[in-house]
Amino acid sequence: GGSVLTLSDVTLVGGGQNATSLMLLDASSTLHATDVAFTRGSSPSSGGCVSLLGSSATLTRCTFTECSSSAVTDGGEAIHVVGSTLVMRGGTVEKTSPTGSSILLRSGGTASLLGVRFIGGAALGGQPAQASDVGTFIEHLGAGALVLDGGASEQGVPWGPVVFEMHEGGGSQRAYVSGRENETVFDVGANASITRLTGQSRPVLAGSVRVVNLKVPSGGVWQGSAVVEG
């Protein structure tokens, strides 16, 4: 715990479905990753490529492809953020299953996504998702802050817009699903499952946030409110 890991210009390849997460950080650990490709990470729960448990990560121009999770309800195929802090600057996240989510925030996990591009419809095995299936790019279950900033820049160079895009003919997909009013967690001290309020916060949208070719059978491509700035 408390360690710092720095990665740059590498490709991390997992074992595909039914394997383990490519990277697990907990106990106040910190990850700095720049130009890193995460691919084929898989988890029997959430966090197929990166799982953050009480830790933090700053990901710059990183890509996530063919990530998978067996937690089909909530997902978190690419990144699972539990009581942690995630910052993404640029990069792409590819949604490869018709259910679940690409990024899952819970238990106070926070995320700032600057100029990140989400792409859906490239399912595992090369088969497009069925039109009746509905996954989401971001599932926001906890009370932590979420910022989608398409106007941010570094040293005068913009990161670009935040984009949620579906491949043509790639099935149905939502950009965002808001958290539930409560969640069930296991309390070790009480040795029992307890249900608690999440105190859901609204995401902040700033700069240019684009939604391209998203569609769902019902309920809208954005489920939940948001605060729009700028």
PDB file of C-alpha atoms in Angstrom:
ATOM      1  CA  GLY A   1       0.000   0.000   0.000  1.00  0.00           C
ATOM      2  CA  GLY A   2       1.023   3.600  -0.587  1.00  0.00           C
ATOM      3  CA  SER A   3       3.283   2.751  -3.527  1.00  0.00           C
ATOM      4  CA  VAL A   4       3.566   4.763  -6.760  1.00  0.00           C
ATOM      5  CA  LEU A   5       3.640   3.062 -10.163  1.00  0.00           C
ATOM      6  CA  THR A   6       4.609   4.956 -13.336  1.00  0.00           C
ATOM      7  CA  LEU A   7       4.080   3.472 -16.797  1.00  0.00           C
ATOM      8  CA  SER A   8       4.829   4.993 -20.198  1.00  0.00           C
ATOM      9  CA  ASP A   9       4.630   3.796 -23.818  1.00  0.00           C
ATOM     10  CA  VAL A  10       3.788   0.168 -23.053  1.00  0.00           C
ATOM     11  CA  THR A  11       1.049  -2.301 -24.001  1.00  0.00           C
ATOM     12  CA  LEU A  12      -0.525  -4.476 -21.302  1.00  0.00           C
ATOM     13  CA  VAL A  13      -2.300  -7.568 -22.633  1.00  0.00           C
ATOM     14  CA  GLY A  14      -4.492  -9.787 -20.490  1.00  0.00           C
ATOM     15  CA  GLY A  15      -5.679 -13.325 -20.946  1.00  0.00           C
ATOM     16  CA  GLY A  16      -9.067 -12.432 -22.364  1.00  0.00           C
ATOM     17  CA  GLN A  17     -12.371 -13.544 -20.908  1.00  0.00           C
ATOM     18  CA  ASN A  18     -12.461 -15.362 -17.544  1.00  0.00           C
ATOM     19  CA  ALA A  19      -8.984 -14.131 -16.623  1.00  0.00           C
ATOM     20  CA  THR A  20      -8.072 -11.528 -13.954  1.00  0.00           C
ATOM     21  CA  SER A  21      -7.797  -7.742 -13.930  1.00  0.00           C
ATOM     22  CA  LEU A  22      -4.742  -6.341 -15.659  1.00  0.00           C
ATOM     23  CA  MET A  23      -4.092  -3.985 -12.765  1.00  0.00           C
ATOM     24  CA  LEU A  24      -5.384  -3.729  -9.183  1.00  0.00           C
ATOM     25  CA  LEU A  25      -4.441  -0.781  -6.963  1.00  0.00           C
ATOM     26  CA  ASP A  26      -5.478  -0.454  -3.347  1.00  0.00           C
ATOM     27  CA  ALA A  27      -4.397   0.958   0.020  1.00  0.00           C
ATOM     28  CA  SER A  28      -3.558   4.487  -1.148  1.00  0.00           C
ATOM     29  CA  SER A  29      -1.493   3.358  -4.134  1.00  0.00           C
ATOM     30  CA  THR A  30      -1.025   5.723  -7.088  1.00  0.00           C
ATOM     31  CA  LEU A  31      -0.805   5.016 -10.819  1.00  0.00           C
ATOM     32  CA  HIS A  32       0.588   7.402 -13.432  1.00  0.00           C
ATOM     33  CA  ALA A  33       0.157   5.978 -16.957  1.00  0.00           C
ATOM     34  CA  THR A  34       1.005   7.789 -20.192  1.00  0.00           C
ATOM     35  CA  ASP A  35       0.445   6.383 -23.692  1.00  0.00           C
ATOM     36  CA  VAL A  36      -0.395   2.953 -22.283  1.00  0.00           C
ATOM     37  CA  ALA A  37      -2.595   0.491 -24.185  1.00  0.00           C
ATOM     38  CA  PHE A  38      -4.727  -1.751 -21.961  1.00  0.00           C
ATOM     39  CA  THR A  39      -6.217  -4.656 -23.885  1.00  0.00           C
ATOM     40  CA  ARG A  40      -8.027  -7.948 -23.222  1.00  0.00           C
ATOM     41  CA  GLY A  41      -8.210  -7.381 -19.477  1.00  0.00           C
ATOM     42  CA  SER A  42     -10.965  -9.404 -17.817  1.00  0.00           C
ATOM     43  CA  SER A  43     -12.392  -9.794 -14.333  1.00  0.00           C
ATOM     44  CA  PRO A  44     -14.934 -12.155 -12.738  1.00  0.00           C
ATOM     45  CA  SER A  45     -16.356  -9.045 -11.029  1.00  0.00           C
ATOM     46  CA  SER A  46     -15.736  -5.417 -12.086  1.00  0.00           C
ATOM     47  CA  GLY A  47     -12.610  -3.730 -13.393  1.00  0.00           C
ATOM     48  CA  GLY A  48     -11.464  -5.874 -16.292  1.00  0.00           C
ATOM     49  CA  CYS A  49      -8.445  -3.694 -17.062  1.00  0.00           C
ATOM     50  CA  VAL A  50      -7.966  -1.387 -14.055  1.00  0.00           C
ATOM     51  CA  SER A  51      -9.530  -1.696 -10.603  1.00  0.00           C
ATOM     52  CA  LEU A  52      -9.008   1.157  -8.136  1.00  0.00           C
ATOM     53  CA  LEU A  53      -9.805   0.413  -4.501  1.00  0.00           C
ATOM     54  CA  GLY A  54      -9.018   3.344  -2.229  1.00  0.00           C
ATOM     55  CA  SER A  55      -6.325   4.541  -4.634  1.00  0.00           C
ATOM     56  CA  SER A  56      -5.772   7.073  -7.427  1.00  0.00           C
ATOM     57  CA  ALA A  57      -4.847   7.004 -11.092  1.00  0.00           C
ATOM     58  CA  THR A  58      -3.930   9.604 -13.701  1.00  0.00           C
ATOM     59  CA  LEU A  59      -4.184   8.197 -17.226  1.00  0.00           C
ATOM     60  CA  THR A  60      -2.891  10.306 -20.109  1.00  0.00           C
ATOM     61  CA  ARG A  61      -3.651   9.314 -23.715  1.00  0.00           C
ATOM     62  CA  CYS A  62      -4.340   5.720 -22.671  1.00  0.00           C
ATOM     63  CA  THR A  63      -6.493   3.295 -24.654  1.00  0.00           C
ATOM     64  CA  PHE A  64      -8.786   0.502 -23.463  1.00  0.00           C
ATOM     65  CA  THR A  65      -9.839  -2.251 -25.887  1.00  0.00           C
ATOM     66  CA  GLU A  66     -11.479  -5.663 -25.482  1.00  0.00           C
ATOM     67  CA  CYS A  67     -11.934  -5.258 -21.729  1.00  0.00           C
ATOM     68  CA  SER A  68     -14.551  -7.513 -20.170  1.00  0.00           C
ATOM     69  CA  SER A  69     -16.307  -8.122 -16.870  1.00  0.00           C
ATOM     70  CA  SER A  70     -18.567 -10.868 -15.615  1.00  0.00           C
ATOM     71  CA  ALA A  71     -20.518  -8.301 -13.560  1.00  0.00           C
ATOM     72  CA  VAL A  72     -23.081  -7.862 -16.328  1.00  0.00           C
ATOM     73  CA  THR A  73     -25.447  -5.664 -14.276  1.00  0.00           C
ATOM     74  CA  ASP A  74     -23.051  -2.862 -13.367  1.00  0.00           C
ATOM     75  CA  GLY A  75     -20.022  -3.757 -15.447  1.00  0.00           C
ATOM     76  CA  GLY A  76     -16.935  -1.617 -15.130  1.00  0.00           C
ATOM     77  CA  GLU A  77     -15.280  -3.564 -17.922  1.00  0.00           C
ATOM     78  CA  ALA A  78     -12.453  -1.079 -18.435  1.00  0.00           C
ATOM     79  CA  ILE A  79     -12.163   0.739 -15.081  1.00  0.00           C
ATOM     80  CA  HIS A  80     -13.736   0.178 -11.650  1.00  0.00           C
ATOM     81  CA  VAL A  81     -13.428   3.153  -9.272  1.00  0.00           C
ATOM     82  CA  VAL A  82     -14.274   2.366  -5.635  1.00  0.00           C
ATOM     83  CA  GLY A  83     -13.613   5.128  -3.114  1.00  0.00           C
ATOM     84  CA  SER A  84     -10.818   6.264  -5.428  1.00  0.00           C
ATOM     85  CA  THR A  85      -9.835   9.137  -7.707  1.00  0.00           C
ATOM     86  CA  LEU A  86      -9.544   8.776 -11.468  1.00  0.00           C
ATOM     87  CA  VAL A  87      -8.244  11.421 -13.878  1.00  0.00           C
ATOM     88  CA  MET A  88      -8.202  10.690 -17.614  1.00  0.00           C
ATOM     89  CA  ARG A  89      -6.653  13.129 -20.079  1.00  0.00           C
ATOM     90  CA  GLY A  90      -7.370  12.214 -23.674  1.00  0.00           C
ATOM     91  CA  GLY A  91      -7.381   8.595 -24.771  1.00  0.00           C
ATOM     92  CA  THR A  92     -10.125   6.202 -25.846  1.00  0.00           C
ATOM     93  CA  VAL A  93     -12.345   3.634 -24.158  1.00  0.00           C
ATOM     94  CA  GLU A  94     -13.907   0.973 -26.363  1.00  0.00           C
ATOM     95  CA  LYS A  95     -17.121  -0.702 -25.205  1.00  0.00           C
ATOM     96  CA  THR A  96     -17.038  -4.340 -26.221  1.00  0.00           C
ATOM     97  CA  SER A  97     -20.117  -5.905 -24.628  1.00  0.00           C
ATOM     98  CA  PRO A  98     -23.832  -5.131 -25.032  1.00  0.00           C
ATOM     99  CA  THR A  99     -24.511  -4.874 -21.284  1.00  0.00           C
ATOM    100  CA  GLY A 100     -22.843  -3.441 -18.193  1.00  0.00           C
ATOM    101  CA  SER A 101     -20.619  -0.369 -18.347  1.00  0.00           C
ATOM    102  CA  SER A 102     -17.129   0.716 -19.389  1.00  0.00           C
ATOM    103  CA  ILE A 103     -16.382   2.846 -16.311  1.00  0.00           C
ATOM    104  CA  LEU A 104     -18.080   2.127 -12.980  1.00  0.00           C
ATOM    105  CA  LEU A 105     -17.981   4.626 -10.089  1.00  0.00           C
ATOM    106  CA  ARG A 106     -19.134   3.584  -6.633  1.00  0.00           C
ATOM    107  CA  SER A 107     -18.669   4.195  -2.900  1.00  0.00           C
ATOM    108  CA  GLY A 108     -17.532   7.796  -3.341  1.00  0.00           C
ATOM    109  CA  GLY A 109     -15.288   7.166  -6.330  1.00  0.00           C
ATOM    110  CA  THR A 110     -14.594  10.341  -8.346  1.00  0.00           C
ATOM    111  CA  ALA A 111     -13.579  10.875 -11.957  1.00  0.00           C
ATOM    112  CA  SER A 112     -12.447  13.792 -14.114  1.00  0.00           C
ATOM    113  CA  LEU A 113     -12.551  12.852 -17.787  1.00  0.00           C
ATOM    114  CA  LEU A 114     -10.876  15.423 -20.027  1.00  0.00           C
ATOM    115  CA  GLY A 115     -11.284  14.976 -23.773  1.00  0.00           C
ATOM    116  CA  VAL A 116     -11.890  11.227 -23.509  1.00  0.00           C
ATOM    117  CA  ARG A 117     -13.461   9.392 -26.452  1.00  0.00           C
ATOM    118  CA  PHE A 118     -15.862   6.496 -25.766  1.00  0.00           C
ATOM    119  CA  ILE A 119     -16.592   4.146 -28.661  1.00  0.00           C
ATOM    120  CA  GLY A 120     -19.202   1.388 -28.628  1.00  0.00           C
ATOM    121  CA  GLY A 121     -20.348  -1.439 -30.832  1.00  0.00           C
ATOM    122  CA  ALA A 122     -17.098  -3.399 -31.294  1.00  0.00           C
ATOM    123  CA  ALA A 123     -18.165  -6.473 -29.356  1.00  0.00           C
ATOM    124  CA  LEU A 124     -15.821  -9.264 -28.308  1.00  0.00           C
ATOM    125  CA  GLY A 125     -15.375 -11.864 -31.012  1.00  0.00           C
ATOM    126  CA  GLY A 126     -16.125  -9.342 -33.738  1.00  0.00           C
ATOM    127  CA  GLN A 127     -19.907  -9.726 -33.405  1.00  0.00           C
ATOM    128  CA  PRO A 128     -21.908  -6.490 -33.118  1.00  0.00           C
ATOM    129  CA  ALA A 129     -24.232  -6.087 -30.147  1.00  0.00           C
ATOM    130  CA  GLN A 130     -27.876  -6.870 -30.718  1.00  0.00           C
ATOM    131  CA  ALA A 131     -30.236  -3.915 -31.123  1.00  0.00           C
ATOM    132  CA  SER A 132     -32.273  -4.936 -28.080  1.00  0.00           C
ATOM    133  CA  ASP A 133     -29.255  -4.874 -25.763  1.00  0.00           C
ATOM    134  CA  VAL A 134     -28.426  -1.751 -23.765  1.00  0.00           C
ATOM    135  CA  GLY A 135     -25.132  -1.091 -22.054  1.00  0.00           C
ATOM    136  CA  THR A 136     -23.683   2.202 -20.903  1.00  0.00           C
ATOM    137  CA  PHE A 137     -20.334   3.909 -21.096  1.00  0.00           C
ATOM    138  CA  ILE A 138     -20.410   5.334 -17.556  1.00  0.00           C
ATOM    139  CA  GLU A 139     -22.321   3.884 -14.577  1.00  0.00           C
ATOM    140  CA  HIS A 140     -22.354   6.304 -11.637  1.00  0.00           C
ATOM    141  CA  LEU A 141     -23.477   4.516  -8.480  1.00  0.00           C
ATOM    142  CA  GLY A 142     -21.704   6.365  -5.670  1.00  0.00           C
ATOM    143  CA  ALA A 143     -21.789   9.894  -4.312  1.00  0.00           C
ATOM    144  CA  GLY A 144     -18.446  10.931  -5.792  1.00  0.00           C
ATOM    145  CA  ALA A 145     -18.045  13.825  -8.215  1.00  0.00           C
ATOM    146  CA  LEU A 146     -17.909  13.207 -11.955  1.00  0.00           C
ATOM    147  CA  VAL A 147     -16.642  15.850 -14.386  1.00  0.00           C
ATOM    148  CA  LEU A 148     -16.808  15.495 -18.176  1.00  0.00           C
ATOM    149  CA  ASP A 149     -14.691  18.342 -19.543  1.00  0.00           C
ATOM    150  CA  GLY A 150     -14.417  18.848 -23.284  1.00  0.00           C
ATOM    151  CA  GLY A 151     -12.781  22.250 -22.968  1.00  0.00           C
ATOM    152  CA  ALA A 152      -9.727  21.485 -20.849  1.00  0.00           C
ATOM    153  CA  SER A 153      -6.187  22.082 -22.087  1.00  0.00           C
ATOM    154  CA  GLU A 154      -2.620  21.675 -20.926  1.00  0.00           C
ATOM    155  CA  GLN A 155       0.015  24.276 -21.756  1.00  0.00           C
ATOM    156  CA  GLY A 156      -2.357  25.748 -24.298  1.00  0.00           C
ATOM    157  CA  VAL A 157      -3.016  22.454 -26.095  1.00  0.00           C
ATOM    158  CA  PRO A 158      -6.668  21.300 -25.814  1.00  0.00           C
ATOM    159  CA  TRP A 159      -7.520  17.716 -24.963  1.00  0.00           C
ATOM    160  CA  GLY A 160     -10.510  17.968 -27.264  1.00  0.00           C
ATOM    161  CA  PRO A 161     -14.187  17.175 -26.731  1.00  0.00           C
ATOM    162  CA  VAL A 162     -15.603  14.336 -24.668  1.00  0.00           C
ATOM    163  CA  VAL A 163     -17.262  12.028 -27.199  1.00  0.00           C
ATOM    164  CA  PHE A 164     -19.718   9.155 -26.790  1.00  0.00           C
ATOM    165  CA  GLU A 165     -19.993   7.406 -30.134  1.00  0.00           C
ATOM    166  CA  MET A 166     -21.541   4.192 -31.392  1.00  0.00           C
ATOM    167  CA  HIS A 167     -20.327   2.348 -34.480  1.00  0.00           C
ATOM    168  CA  GLU A 168     -22.948   2.222 -37.220  1.00  0.00           C
ATOM    169  CA  GLY A 169     -24.984  -0.952 -36.793  1.00  0.00           C
ATOM    170  CA  GLY A 170     -23.355  -1.648 -33.447  1.00  0.00           C
ATOM    171  CA  GLY A 171     -26.510  -2.026 -31.398  1.00  0.00           C
ATOM    172  CA  SER A 172     -27.852   0.109 -28.557  1.00  0.00           C
ATOM    173  CA  GLN A 173     -25.852   2.077 -26.021  1.00  0.00           C
ATOM    174  CA  ARG A 174     -26.263   4.782 -23.382  1.00  0.00           C
ATOM    175  CA  ALA A 175     -23.728   7.467 -22.599  1.00  0.00           C
ATOM    176  CA  TYR A 176     -24.480   7.638 -18.881  1.00  0.00           C
ATOM    177  CA  VAL A 177     -26.618   6.008 -16.210  1.00  0.00           C
ATOM    178  CA  SER A 178     -27.042   7.699 -12.846  1.00  0.00           C
ATOM    179  CA  GLY A 179     -26.678   5.945  -9.522  1.00  0.00           C
ATOM    180  CA  ARG A 180     -29.308   4.183  -7.535  1.00  0.00           C
ATOM    181  CA  GLU A 181     -30.721   5.735  -4.409  1.00  0.00           C
ATOM    182  CA  ASN A 182     -29.041   3.064  -2.313  1.00  0.00           C
ATOM    183  CA  GLU A 183     -26.526   0.251  -2.565  1.00  0.00           C
ATOM    184  CA  THR A 184     -25.985  -2.971  -0.680  1.00  0.00           C
ATOM    185  CA  VAL A 185     -22.524  -3.578   0.760  1.00  0.00           C
ATOM    186  CA  PHE A 186     -21.037  -6.164   3.096  1.00  0.00           C
ATOM    187  CA  ASP A 187     -20.133  -4.751   6.511  1.00  0.00           C
ATOM    188  CA  VAL A 188     -17.224  -6.790   7.876  1.00  0.00           C
ATOM    189  CA  GLY A 189     -17.725  -5.581  11.449  1.00  0.00           C
ATOM    190  CA  ALA A 190     -21.396  -6.504  11.465  1.00  0.00           C
ATOM    191  CA  ASN A 191     -20.745  -9.647   9.412  1.00  0.00           C
ATOM    192  CA  ALA A 192     -23.809  -8.856   7.345  1.00  0.00           C
ATOM    193  CA  SER A 193     -24.961  -7.060   4.233  1.00  0.00           C
ATOM    194  CA  ILE A 194     -26.320  -3.560   4.818  1.00  0.00           C
ATOM    195  CA  THR A 195     -28.168  -1.133   2.557  1.00  0.00           C
ATOM    196  CA  ARG A 196     -27.132   2.519   2.620  1.00  0.00           C
ATOM    197  CA  LEU A 197     -28.025   5.707   0.776  1.00  0.00           C
ATOM    198  CA  THR A 198     -25.522   6.721  -1.872  1.00  0.00           C
ATOM    199  CA  GLY A 199     -26.235  10.471  -1.816  1.00  0.00           C
ATOM    200  CA  GLN A 200     -25.977  10.583  -5.594  1.00  0.00           C
ATOM    201  CA  SER A 201     -24.254  13.663  -7.033  1.00  0.00           C
ATOM    202  CA  ARG A 202     -24.932  15.109 -10.478  1.00  0.00           C
ATOM    203  CA  PRO A 203     -22.141  15.038 -13.069  1.00  0.00           C
ATOM    204  CA  VAL A 204     -20.711  18.306 -14.369  1.00  0.00           C
ATOM    205  CA  LEU A 205     -20.504  18.805 -18.147  1.00  0.00           C
ATOM    206  CA  ALA A 206     -18.110  21.479 -19.372  1.00  0.00           C
ATOM    207  CA  GLY A 207     -16.848  22.508 -22.804  1.00  0.00           C
ATOM    208  CA  SER A 208     -17.806  20.289 -25.737  1.00  0.00           C
ATOM    209  CA  VAL A 209     -19.513  16.980 -24.882  1.00  0.00           C
ATOM    210  CA  ARG A 210     -20.753  15.147 -27.993  1.00  0.00           C
ATOM    211  CA  VAL A 211     -23.151  12.215 -28.348  1.00  0.00           C
ATOM    212  CA  VAL A 212     -22.939  10.503 -31.756  1.00  0.00           C
ATOM    213  CA  ASN A 213     -25.227   7.752 -33.099  1.00  0.00           C
ATOM    214  CA  LEU A 214     -26.362   6.538 -29.670  1.00  0.00           C
ATOM    215  CA  LYS A 215     -29.767   4.890 -29.460  1.00  0.00           C
ATOM    216  CA  VAL A 216     -31.801   2.794 -27.030  1.00  0.00           C
ATOM    217  CA  PRO A 217     -35.186   1.048 -27.203  1.00  0.00           C
ATOM    218  CA  SER A 218     -36.529   3.330 -24.437  1.00  0.00           C
ATOM    219  CA  GLY A 219     -35.458   5.545 -21.559  1.00  0.00           C
ATOM    220  CA  GLY A 220     -33.049   7.843 -23.391  1.00  0.00           C
ATOM    221  CA  VAL A 221     -29.320   7.728 -24.046  1.00  0.00           C
ATOM    222  CA  TRP A 222     -28.676   9.783 -20.881  1.00  0.00           C
ATOM    223  CA  GLN A 223     -30.350   8.605 -17.674  1.00  0.00           C
ATOM    224  CA  GLY A 224     -30.067  11.117 -14.859  1.00  0.00           C
ATOM    225  CA  SER A 225     -29.588  14.860 -14.473  1.00  0.00           C
ATOM    226  CA  ALA A 226     -26.424  16.877 -15.005  1.00  0.00           C
ATOM    227  CA  VAL A 227     -24.972  20.320 -14.347  1.00  0.00           C
ATOM    228  CA  VAL A 228     -23.867  22.127 -17.520  1.00  0.00           C
ATOM    229  CA  GLU A 229     -21.075  24.672 -17.222  1.00  0.00           C
ATOM    230  CA  GLY A 230     -19.705  26.854 -20.020  1.00  0.00           C
TER     231      GLY A 230
END
